[in-house]
GROMACS .gro file of C-alpha atoms in nm:
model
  368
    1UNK     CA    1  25.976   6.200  -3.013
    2UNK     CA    2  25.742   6.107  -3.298
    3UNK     CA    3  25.470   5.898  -3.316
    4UNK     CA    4  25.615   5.581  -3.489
    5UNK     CA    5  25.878   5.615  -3.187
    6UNK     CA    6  25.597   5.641  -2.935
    7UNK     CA    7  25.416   5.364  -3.085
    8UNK     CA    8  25.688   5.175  -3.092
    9UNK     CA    9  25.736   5.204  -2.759
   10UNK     CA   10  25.430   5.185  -2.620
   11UNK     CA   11  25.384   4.801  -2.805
   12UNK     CA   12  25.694   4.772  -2.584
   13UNK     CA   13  25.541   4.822  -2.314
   14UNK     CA   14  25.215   4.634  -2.376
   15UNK     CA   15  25.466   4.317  -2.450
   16UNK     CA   16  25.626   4.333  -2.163
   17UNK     CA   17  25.270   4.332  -1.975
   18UNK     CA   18  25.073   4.089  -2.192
   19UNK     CA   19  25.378   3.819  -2.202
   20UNK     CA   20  25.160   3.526  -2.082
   21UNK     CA   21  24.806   3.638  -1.999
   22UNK     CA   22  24.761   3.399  -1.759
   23UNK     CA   23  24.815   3.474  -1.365
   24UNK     CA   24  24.915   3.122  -1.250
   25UNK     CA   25  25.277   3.100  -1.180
   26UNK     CA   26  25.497   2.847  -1.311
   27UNK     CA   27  25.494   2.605  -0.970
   28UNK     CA   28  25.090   2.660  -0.942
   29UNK     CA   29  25.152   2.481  -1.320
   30UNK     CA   30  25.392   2.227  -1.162
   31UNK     CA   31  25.177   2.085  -0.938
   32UNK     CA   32  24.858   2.083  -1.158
   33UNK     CA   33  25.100   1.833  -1.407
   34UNK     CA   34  25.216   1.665  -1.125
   35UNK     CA   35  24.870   1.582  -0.948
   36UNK     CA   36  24.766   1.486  -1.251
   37UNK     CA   37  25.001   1.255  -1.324
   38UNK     CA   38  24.926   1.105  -0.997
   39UNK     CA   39  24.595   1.083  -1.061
   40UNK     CA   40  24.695   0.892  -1.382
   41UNK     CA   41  24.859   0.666  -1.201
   42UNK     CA   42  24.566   0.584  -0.954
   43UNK     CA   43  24.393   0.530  -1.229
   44UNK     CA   44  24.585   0.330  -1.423
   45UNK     CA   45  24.521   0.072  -1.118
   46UNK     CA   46  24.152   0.152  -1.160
   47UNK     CA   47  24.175   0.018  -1.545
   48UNK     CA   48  24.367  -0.268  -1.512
   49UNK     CA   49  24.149  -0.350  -1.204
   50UNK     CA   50  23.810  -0.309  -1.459
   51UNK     CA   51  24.031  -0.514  -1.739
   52UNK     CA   52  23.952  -0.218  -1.976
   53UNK     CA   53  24.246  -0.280  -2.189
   54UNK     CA   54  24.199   0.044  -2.441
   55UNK     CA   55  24.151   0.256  -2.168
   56UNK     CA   56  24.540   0.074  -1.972
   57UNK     CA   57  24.702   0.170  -2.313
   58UNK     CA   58  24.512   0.511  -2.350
   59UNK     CA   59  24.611   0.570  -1.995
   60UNK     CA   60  24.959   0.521  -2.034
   61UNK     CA   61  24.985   0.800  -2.294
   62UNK     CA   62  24.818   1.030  -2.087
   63UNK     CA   63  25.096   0.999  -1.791
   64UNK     CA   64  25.325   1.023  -2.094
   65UNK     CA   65  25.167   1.393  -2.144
   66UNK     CA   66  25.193   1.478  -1.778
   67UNK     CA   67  25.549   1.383  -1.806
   68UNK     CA   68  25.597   1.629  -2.107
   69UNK     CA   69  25.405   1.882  -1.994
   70UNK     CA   70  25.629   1.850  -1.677
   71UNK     CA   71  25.946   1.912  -1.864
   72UNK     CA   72  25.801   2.197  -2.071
   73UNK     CA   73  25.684   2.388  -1.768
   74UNK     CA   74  26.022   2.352  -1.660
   75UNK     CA   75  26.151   2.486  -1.975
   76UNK     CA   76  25.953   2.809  -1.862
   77UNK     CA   77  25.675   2.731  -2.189
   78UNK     CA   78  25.378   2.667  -1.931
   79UNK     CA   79  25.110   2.834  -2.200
   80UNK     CA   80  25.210   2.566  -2.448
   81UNK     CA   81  25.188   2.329  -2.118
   82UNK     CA   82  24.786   2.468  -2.022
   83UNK     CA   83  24.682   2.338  -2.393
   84UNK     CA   84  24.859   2.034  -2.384
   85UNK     CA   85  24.730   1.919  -2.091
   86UNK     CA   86  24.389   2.030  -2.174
   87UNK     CA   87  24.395   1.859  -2.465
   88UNK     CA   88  24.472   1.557  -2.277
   89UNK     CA   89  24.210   1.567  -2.003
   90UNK     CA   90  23.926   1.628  -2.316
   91UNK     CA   91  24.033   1.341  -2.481
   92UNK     CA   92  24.082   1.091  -2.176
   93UNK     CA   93  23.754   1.253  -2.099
   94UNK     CA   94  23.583   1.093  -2.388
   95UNK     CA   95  23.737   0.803  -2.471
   96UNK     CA   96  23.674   0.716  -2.050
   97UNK     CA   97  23.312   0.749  -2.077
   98UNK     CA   98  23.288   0.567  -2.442
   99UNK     CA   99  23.468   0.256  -2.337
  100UNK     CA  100  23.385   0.275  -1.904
  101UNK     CA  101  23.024   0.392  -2.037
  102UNK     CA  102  22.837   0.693  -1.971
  103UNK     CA  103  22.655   0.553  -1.616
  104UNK     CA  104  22.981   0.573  -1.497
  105UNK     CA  105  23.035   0.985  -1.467
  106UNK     CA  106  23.362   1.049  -1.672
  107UNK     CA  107  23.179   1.326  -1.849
  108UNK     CA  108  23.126   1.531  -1.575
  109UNK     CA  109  23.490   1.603  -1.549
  110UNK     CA  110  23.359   1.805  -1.803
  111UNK     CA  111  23.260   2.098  -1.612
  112UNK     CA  112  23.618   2.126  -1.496
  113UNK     CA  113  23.762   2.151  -1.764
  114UNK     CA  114  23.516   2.418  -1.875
  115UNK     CA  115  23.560   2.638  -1.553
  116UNK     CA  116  23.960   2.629  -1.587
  117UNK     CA  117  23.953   2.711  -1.932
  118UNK     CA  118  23.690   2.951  -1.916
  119UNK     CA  119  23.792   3.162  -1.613
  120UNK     CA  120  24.076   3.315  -1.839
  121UNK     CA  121  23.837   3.494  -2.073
  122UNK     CA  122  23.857   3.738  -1.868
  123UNK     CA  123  24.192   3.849  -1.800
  124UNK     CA  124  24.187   4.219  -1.880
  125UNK     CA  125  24.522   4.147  -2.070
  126UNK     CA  126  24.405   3.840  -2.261
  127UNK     CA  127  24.514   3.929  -2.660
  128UNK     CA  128  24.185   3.849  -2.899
  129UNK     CA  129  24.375   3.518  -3.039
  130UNK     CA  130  24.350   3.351  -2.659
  131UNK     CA  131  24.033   3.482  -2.617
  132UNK     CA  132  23.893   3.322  -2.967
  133UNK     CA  133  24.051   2.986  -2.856
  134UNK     CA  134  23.943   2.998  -2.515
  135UNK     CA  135  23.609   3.077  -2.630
  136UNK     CA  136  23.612   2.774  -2.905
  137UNK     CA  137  23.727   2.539  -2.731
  138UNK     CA  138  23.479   2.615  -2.405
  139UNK     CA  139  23.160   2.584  -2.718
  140UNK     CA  140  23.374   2.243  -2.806
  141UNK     CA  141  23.324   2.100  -2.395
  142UNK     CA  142  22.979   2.177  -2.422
  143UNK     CA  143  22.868   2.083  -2.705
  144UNK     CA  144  23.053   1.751  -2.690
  145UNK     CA  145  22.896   1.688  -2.310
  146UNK     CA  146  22.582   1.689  -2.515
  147UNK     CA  147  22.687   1.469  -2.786
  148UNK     CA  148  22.862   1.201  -2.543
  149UNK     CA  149  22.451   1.221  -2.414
  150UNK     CA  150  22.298   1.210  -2.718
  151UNK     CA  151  22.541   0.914  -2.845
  152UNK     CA  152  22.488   0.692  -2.511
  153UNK     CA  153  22.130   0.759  -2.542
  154UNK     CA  154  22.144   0.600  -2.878
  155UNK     CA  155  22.336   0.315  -2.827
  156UNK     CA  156  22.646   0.406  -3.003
  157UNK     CA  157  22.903   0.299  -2.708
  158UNK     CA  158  23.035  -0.013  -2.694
  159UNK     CA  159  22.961  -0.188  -2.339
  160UNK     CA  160  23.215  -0.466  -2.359
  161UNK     CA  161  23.406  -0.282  -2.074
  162UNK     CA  162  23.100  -0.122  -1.878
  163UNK     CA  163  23.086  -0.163  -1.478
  164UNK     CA  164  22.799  -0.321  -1.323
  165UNK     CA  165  22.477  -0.072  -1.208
  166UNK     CA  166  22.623  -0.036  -0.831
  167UNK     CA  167  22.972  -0.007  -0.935
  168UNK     CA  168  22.861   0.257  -1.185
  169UNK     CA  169  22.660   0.464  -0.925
  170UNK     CA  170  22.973   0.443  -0.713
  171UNK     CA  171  23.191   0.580  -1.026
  172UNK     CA  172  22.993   0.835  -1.086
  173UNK     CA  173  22.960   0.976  -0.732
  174UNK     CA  174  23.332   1.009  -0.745
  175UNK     CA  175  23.335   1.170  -1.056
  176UNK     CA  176  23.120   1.370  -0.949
  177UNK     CA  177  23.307   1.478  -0.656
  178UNK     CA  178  23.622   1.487  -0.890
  179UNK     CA  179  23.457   1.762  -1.102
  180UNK     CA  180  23.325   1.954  -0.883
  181UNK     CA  181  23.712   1.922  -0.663
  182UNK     CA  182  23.833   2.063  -0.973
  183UNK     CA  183  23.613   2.326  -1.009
  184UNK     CA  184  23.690   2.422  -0.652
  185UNK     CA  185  24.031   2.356  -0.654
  186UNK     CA  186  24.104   2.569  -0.983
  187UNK     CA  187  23.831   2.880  -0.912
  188UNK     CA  188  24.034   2.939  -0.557
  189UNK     CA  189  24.355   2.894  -0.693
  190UNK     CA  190  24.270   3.153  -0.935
  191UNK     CA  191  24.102   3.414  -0.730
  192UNK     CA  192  24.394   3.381  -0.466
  193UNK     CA  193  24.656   3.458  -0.770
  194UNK     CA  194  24.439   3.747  -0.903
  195UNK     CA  195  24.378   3.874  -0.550
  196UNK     CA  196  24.812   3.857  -0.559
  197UNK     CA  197  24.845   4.049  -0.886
  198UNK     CA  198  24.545   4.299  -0.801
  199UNK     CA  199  24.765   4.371  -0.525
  200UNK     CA  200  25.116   4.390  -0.721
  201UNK     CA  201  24.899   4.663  -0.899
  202UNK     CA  202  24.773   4.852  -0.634
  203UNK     CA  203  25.111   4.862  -0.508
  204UNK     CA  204  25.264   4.986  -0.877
  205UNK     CA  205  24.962   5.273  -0.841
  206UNK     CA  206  25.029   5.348  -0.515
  207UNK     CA  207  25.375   5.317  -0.431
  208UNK     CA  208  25.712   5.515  -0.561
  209UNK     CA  209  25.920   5.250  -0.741
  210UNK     CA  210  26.273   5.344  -0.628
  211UNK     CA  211  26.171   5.450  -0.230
  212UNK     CA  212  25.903   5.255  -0.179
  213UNK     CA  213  25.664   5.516   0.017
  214UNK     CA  214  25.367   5.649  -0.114
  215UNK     CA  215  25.375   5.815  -0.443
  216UNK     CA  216  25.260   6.158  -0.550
  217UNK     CA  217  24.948   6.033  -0.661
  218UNK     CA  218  24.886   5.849  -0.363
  219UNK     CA  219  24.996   6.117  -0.154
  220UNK     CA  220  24.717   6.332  -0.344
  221UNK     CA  221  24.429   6.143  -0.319
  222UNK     CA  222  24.484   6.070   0.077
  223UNK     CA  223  24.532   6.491   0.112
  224UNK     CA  224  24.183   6.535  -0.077
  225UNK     CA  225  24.066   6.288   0.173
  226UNK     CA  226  24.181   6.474   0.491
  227UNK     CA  227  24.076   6.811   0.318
  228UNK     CA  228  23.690   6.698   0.268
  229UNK     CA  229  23.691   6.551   0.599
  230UNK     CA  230  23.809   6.907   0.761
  231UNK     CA  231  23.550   7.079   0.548
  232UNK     CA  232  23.293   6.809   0.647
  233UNK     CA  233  23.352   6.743   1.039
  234UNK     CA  234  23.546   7.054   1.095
  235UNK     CA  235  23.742   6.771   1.343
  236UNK     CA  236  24.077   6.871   1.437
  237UNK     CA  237  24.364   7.086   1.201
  238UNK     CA  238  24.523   6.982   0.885
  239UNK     CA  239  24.882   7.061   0.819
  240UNK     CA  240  25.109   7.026   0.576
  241UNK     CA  241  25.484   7.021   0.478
  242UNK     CA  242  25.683   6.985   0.174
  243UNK     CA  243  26.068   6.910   0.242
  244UNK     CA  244  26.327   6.882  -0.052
  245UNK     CA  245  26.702   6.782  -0.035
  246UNK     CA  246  26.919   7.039  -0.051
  247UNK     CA  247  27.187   7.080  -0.306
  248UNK     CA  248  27.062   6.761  -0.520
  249UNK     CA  249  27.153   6.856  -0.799
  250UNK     CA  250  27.582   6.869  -0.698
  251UNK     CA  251  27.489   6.533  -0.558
  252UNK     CA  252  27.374   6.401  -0.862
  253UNK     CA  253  27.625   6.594  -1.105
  254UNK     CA  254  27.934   6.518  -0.805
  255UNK     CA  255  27.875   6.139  -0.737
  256UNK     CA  256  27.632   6.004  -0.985
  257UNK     CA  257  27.254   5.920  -1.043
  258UNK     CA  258  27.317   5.616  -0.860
  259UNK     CA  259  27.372   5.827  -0.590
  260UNK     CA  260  27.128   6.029  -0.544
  261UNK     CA  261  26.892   5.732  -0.603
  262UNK     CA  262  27.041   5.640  -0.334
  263UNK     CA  263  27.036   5.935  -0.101
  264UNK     CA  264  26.630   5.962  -0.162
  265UNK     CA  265  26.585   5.557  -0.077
  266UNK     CA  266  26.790   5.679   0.283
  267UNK     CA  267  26.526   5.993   0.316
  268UNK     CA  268  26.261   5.703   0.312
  269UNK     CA  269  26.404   5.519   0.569
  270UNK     CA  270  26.378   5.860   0.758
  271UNK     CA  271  26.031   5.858   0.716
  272UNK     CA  272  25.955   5.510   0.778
  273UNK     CA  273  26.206   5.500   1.144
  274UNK     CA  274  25.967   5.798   1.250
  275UNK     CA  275  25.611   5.646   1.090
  276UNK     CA  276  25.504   5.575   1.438
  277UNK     CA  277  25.469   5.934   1.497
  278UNK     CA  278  25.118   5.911   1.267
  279UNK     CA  279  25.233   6.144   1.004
  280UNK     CA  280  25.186   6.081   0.625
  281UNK     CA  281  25.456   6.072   0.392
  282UNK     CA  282  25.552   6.021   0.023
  283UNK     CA  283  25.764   6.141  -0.290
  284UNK     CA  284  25.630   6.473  -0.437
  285UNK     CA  285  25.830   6.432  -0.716
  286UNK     CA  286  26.215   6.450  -0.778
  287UNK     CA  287  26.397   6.506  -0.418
  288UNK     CA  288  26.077   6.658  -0.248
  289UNK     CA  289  25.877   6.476  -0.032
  290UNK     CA  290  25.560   6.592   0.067
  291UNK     CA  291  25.426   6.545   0.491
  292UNK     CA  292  25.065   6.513   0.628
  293UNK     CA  293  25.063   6.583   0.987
  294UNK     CA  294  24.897   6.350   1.258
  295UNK     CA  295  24.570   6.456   1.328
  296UNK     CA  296  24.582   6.530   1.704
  297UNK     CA  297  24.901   6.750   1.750
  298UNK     CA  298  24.870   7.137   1.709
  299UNK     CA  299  25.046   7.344   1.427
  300UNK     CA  300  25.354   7.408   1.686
  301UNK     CA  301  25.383   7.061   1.763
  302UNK     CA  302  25.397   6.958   1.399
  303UNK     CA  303  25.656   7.191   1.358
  304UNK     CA  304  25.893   7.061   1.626
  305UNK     CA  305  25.855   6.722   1.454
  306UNK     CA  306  25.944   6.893   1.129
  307UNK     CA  307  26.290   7.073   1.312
  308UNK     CA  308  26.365   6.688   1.469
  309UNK     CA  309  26.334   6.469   1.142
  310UNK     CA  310  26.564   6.801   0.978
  311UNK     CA  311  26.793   6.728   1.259
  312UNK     CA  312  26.765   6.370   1.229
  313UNK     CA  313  26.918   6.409   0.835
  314UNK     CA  314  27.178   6.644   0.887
  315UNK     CA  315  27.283   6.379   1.157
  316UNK     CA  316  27.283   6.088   0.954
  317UNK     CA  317  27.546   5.979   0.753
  318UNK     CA  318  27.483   5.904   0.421
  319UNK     CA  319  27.688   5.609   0.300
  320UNK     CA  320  27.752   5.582  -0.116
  321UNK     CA  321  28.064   5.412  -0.260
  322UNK     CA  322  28.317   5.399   0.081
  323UNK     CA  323  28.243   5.770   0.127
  324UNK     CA  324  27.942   5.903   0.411
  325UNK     CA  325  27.821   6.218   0.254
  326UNK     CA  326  27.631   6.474   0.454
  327UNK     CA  327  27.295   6.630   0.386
  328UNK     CA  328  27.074   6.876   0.475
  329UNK     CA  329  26.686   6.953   0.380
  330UNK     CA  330  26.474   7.263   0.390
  331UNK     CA  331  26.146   7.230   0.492
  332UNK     CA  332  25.845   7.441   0.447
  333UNK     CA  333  25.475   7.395   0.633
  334UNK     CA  334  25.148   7.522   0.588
  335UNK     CA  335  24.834   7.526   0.790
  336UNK     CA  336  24.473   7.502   0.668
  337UNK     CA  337  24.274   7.778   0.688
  338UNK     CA  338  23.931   7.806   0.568
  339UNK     CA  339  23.804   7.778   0.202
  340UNK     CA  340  24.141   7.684   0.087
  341UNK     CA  341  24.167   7.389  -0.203
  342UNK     CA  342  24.471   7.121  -0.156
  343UNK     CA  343  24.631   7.280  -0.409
  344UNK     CA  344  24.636   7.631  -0.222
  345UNK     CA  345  24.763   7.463   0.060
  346UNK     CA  346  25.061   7.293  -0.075
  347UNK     CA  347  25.139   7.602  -0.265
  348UNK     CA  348  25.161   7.755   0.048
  349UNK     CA  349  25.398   7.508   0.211
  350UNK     CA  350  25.627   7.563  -0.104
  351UNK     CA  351  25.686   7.937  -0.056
  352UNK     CA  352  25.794   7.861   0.256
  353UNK     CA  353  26.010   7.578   0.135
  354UNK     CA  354  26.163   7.849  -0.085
  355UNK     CA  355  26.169   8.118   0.213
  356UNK     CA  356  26.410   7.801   0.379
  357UNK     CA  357  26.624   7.739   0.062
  358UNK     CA  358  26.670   8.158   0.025
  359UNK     CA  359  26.736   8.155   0.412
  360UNK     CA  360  27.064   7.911   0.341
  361UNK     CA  361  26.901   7.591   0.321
  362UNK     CA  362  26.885   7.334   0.603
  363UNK     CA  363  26.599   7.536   0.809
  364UNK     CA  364  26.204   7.463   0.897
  365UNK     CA  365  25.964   7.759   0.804
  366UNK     CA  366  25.650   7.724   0.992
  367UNK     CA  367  25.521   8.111   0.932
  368UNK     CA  368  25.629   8.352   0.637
   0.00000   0.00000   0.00000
């Protein structure tokens, strides 16, 4: 392959992981645009109550938004949704506390908005265009925070529509309480969803995609584990055992890809109907599967629980397409012994895997 091919494929890729750079999902979107547009709507009360006619109109076209914004989330366009509504809630936002006055606390809403538009920055797969807007328009909520300040400072609001002092200080408690709700509200909301995805990704890094056990490189790092902890502790024996499905290749070239997919996804559910034994398993790569045994069973002991999970496959009836195929695996252990590395060990396990396979297949070898 060259390199425009590789390139090629590795924007692909990047695509396919960047597509909205956001970690809400598209109901967590819903229901922002619909409590909004409740809120709206308790509010709308609030302004006709206060006789603040620009702010009933204003209103008005701000539950018109949520409505949109409800319809384009539904559409499955909920990044073009986030703006629009943020737009909204900046503008209501300022026009609130020019007409309501500043006493009154609409500008602290403010600090919401800054925290849920904000908190995105630092998605690690943000592209540099959301990160310049994010970052503009969080300079724009500050710096117009101040200005709505400086301008009420000088006089420059009209106070036609103003509260009285008590019914201010009452306004701006719940405003107040409103901004830092949303704060709250949005900053858990968040972590809980990346706390989700930074667990979809440990699973990706740990986890074989098509059986759903442990993966090689999973497998790996917990064997490097057990191996320092022998050379540290010197706390019971480490064994291991690499098994591989015989004849996979006829299986493959005789029935399909599908099929053998389908025969390794079975092997799994070996593994996982026998898990409560304590032993470790996961894909080696291909059809071998490499086995950690449980820490407080001897070497012989490991190896009768080898010869029953053998027995246990050549038992089982493998069912693809309307036909049960039968299969067999060869299995080869190893023991630690001192001064060995992991990689020693598991070489040793795979002579005796191929001692098995030259032995005609379907066998445990324990000792060479």
């Amino acid at each position: 392959m060259d390199n425009n091919n590789q390139n090629l494929n590795s924007s692909r890729v990047y695509n396919d992981i960047t597509e909205d750079g956001d970690y809400f999902t598209q109901k967590q979107y819903m229901m922002i645009a619909i409590s909004f547009l409740i809120t709206h709507v308790f509010f709308e009360g609030f302004y006709i109550w206060l006789s603040c006619t620009p702010m009933i109109y204003l209103n008005i076209v701000s539950m018109l938004v949520y409505v949109v914004s409800i319809f384009i989330i539904r559409s499955g366009n909920t990044l073009r949704s986030v703006w629009f509504m943020a737009l909204e809630v900046y503008f209501h936002i300022i026009l609130a506390t020019v007409f309501v006055g500043i006493k009154s606390g609409f500008q602290l809403w403010l600090f919401g908005t800054f925290a849920s538009i904000f908190l995105p920055y630092f998605m690690p797969y943000m592209s540099s265009k959301q990160r310049r807007q994010i970052g503009n328009f969080s300079i724009i909520v500050v710096l117009t925070f101040l200005m709505l300040h400086v301008c009420a400072d000088l006089k420059m609001f009209p106070t036609t529509y103003n509260p009285d002092e008590r019914l201010a200080r009452v306004l701006y408690c719940i405003n107040a309480l409103i901004g830092f709700g949303a704060i709250t509200l949005y900053t858990s909301v968040y972590n809980q969803s990346m706390a989700h995805k930074n667990e979809e990704l440990r699973r990706l890094a740990d986890y074989d995609f098509l059986t759903e056990i442990y993966n090689r490189q999973r497998v790996q790092r917990i064997l490097d584990k057990e191996l320092q902890r022998k050379n540290e502790t010197d706390e019971n024996d480490l064994f291991v055992a690499i098994l591989d499905v015989d004849f996979f290749k006829n299986i493959n070239d005789t029935y399909g890809h599908i099929a053998g997919d389908n025969v390794l996804k079975q092997m799994a559910g070996i593994f996982k109907k026998n898990s409560s034994k304590g032993f470790i398993y996961g894909r080696w790569g291909g059809e071998e599967f490499l086995l950690i045994a449980p820490e407080d069973i001897s070497y012989e002991e490991f190896g009768s629980l080898l010869e029953d999970i053998r027995s246990q496959v050549e038992e089982t009836s493998f069912h693809e397409d309307g036909r049960d195929l039968k299969i067999t695996v060869s299995i080869g252990a190893a023991a630690y012994r001192d001064g060995m590395t992991a990689e020693e060990l598991v070489n040793l396990a795979d002579e005796r895997l191929y001692i098995a396979k030259e032995g005609g297949r379907n066998k445990v070898v324990v000792n060479s």
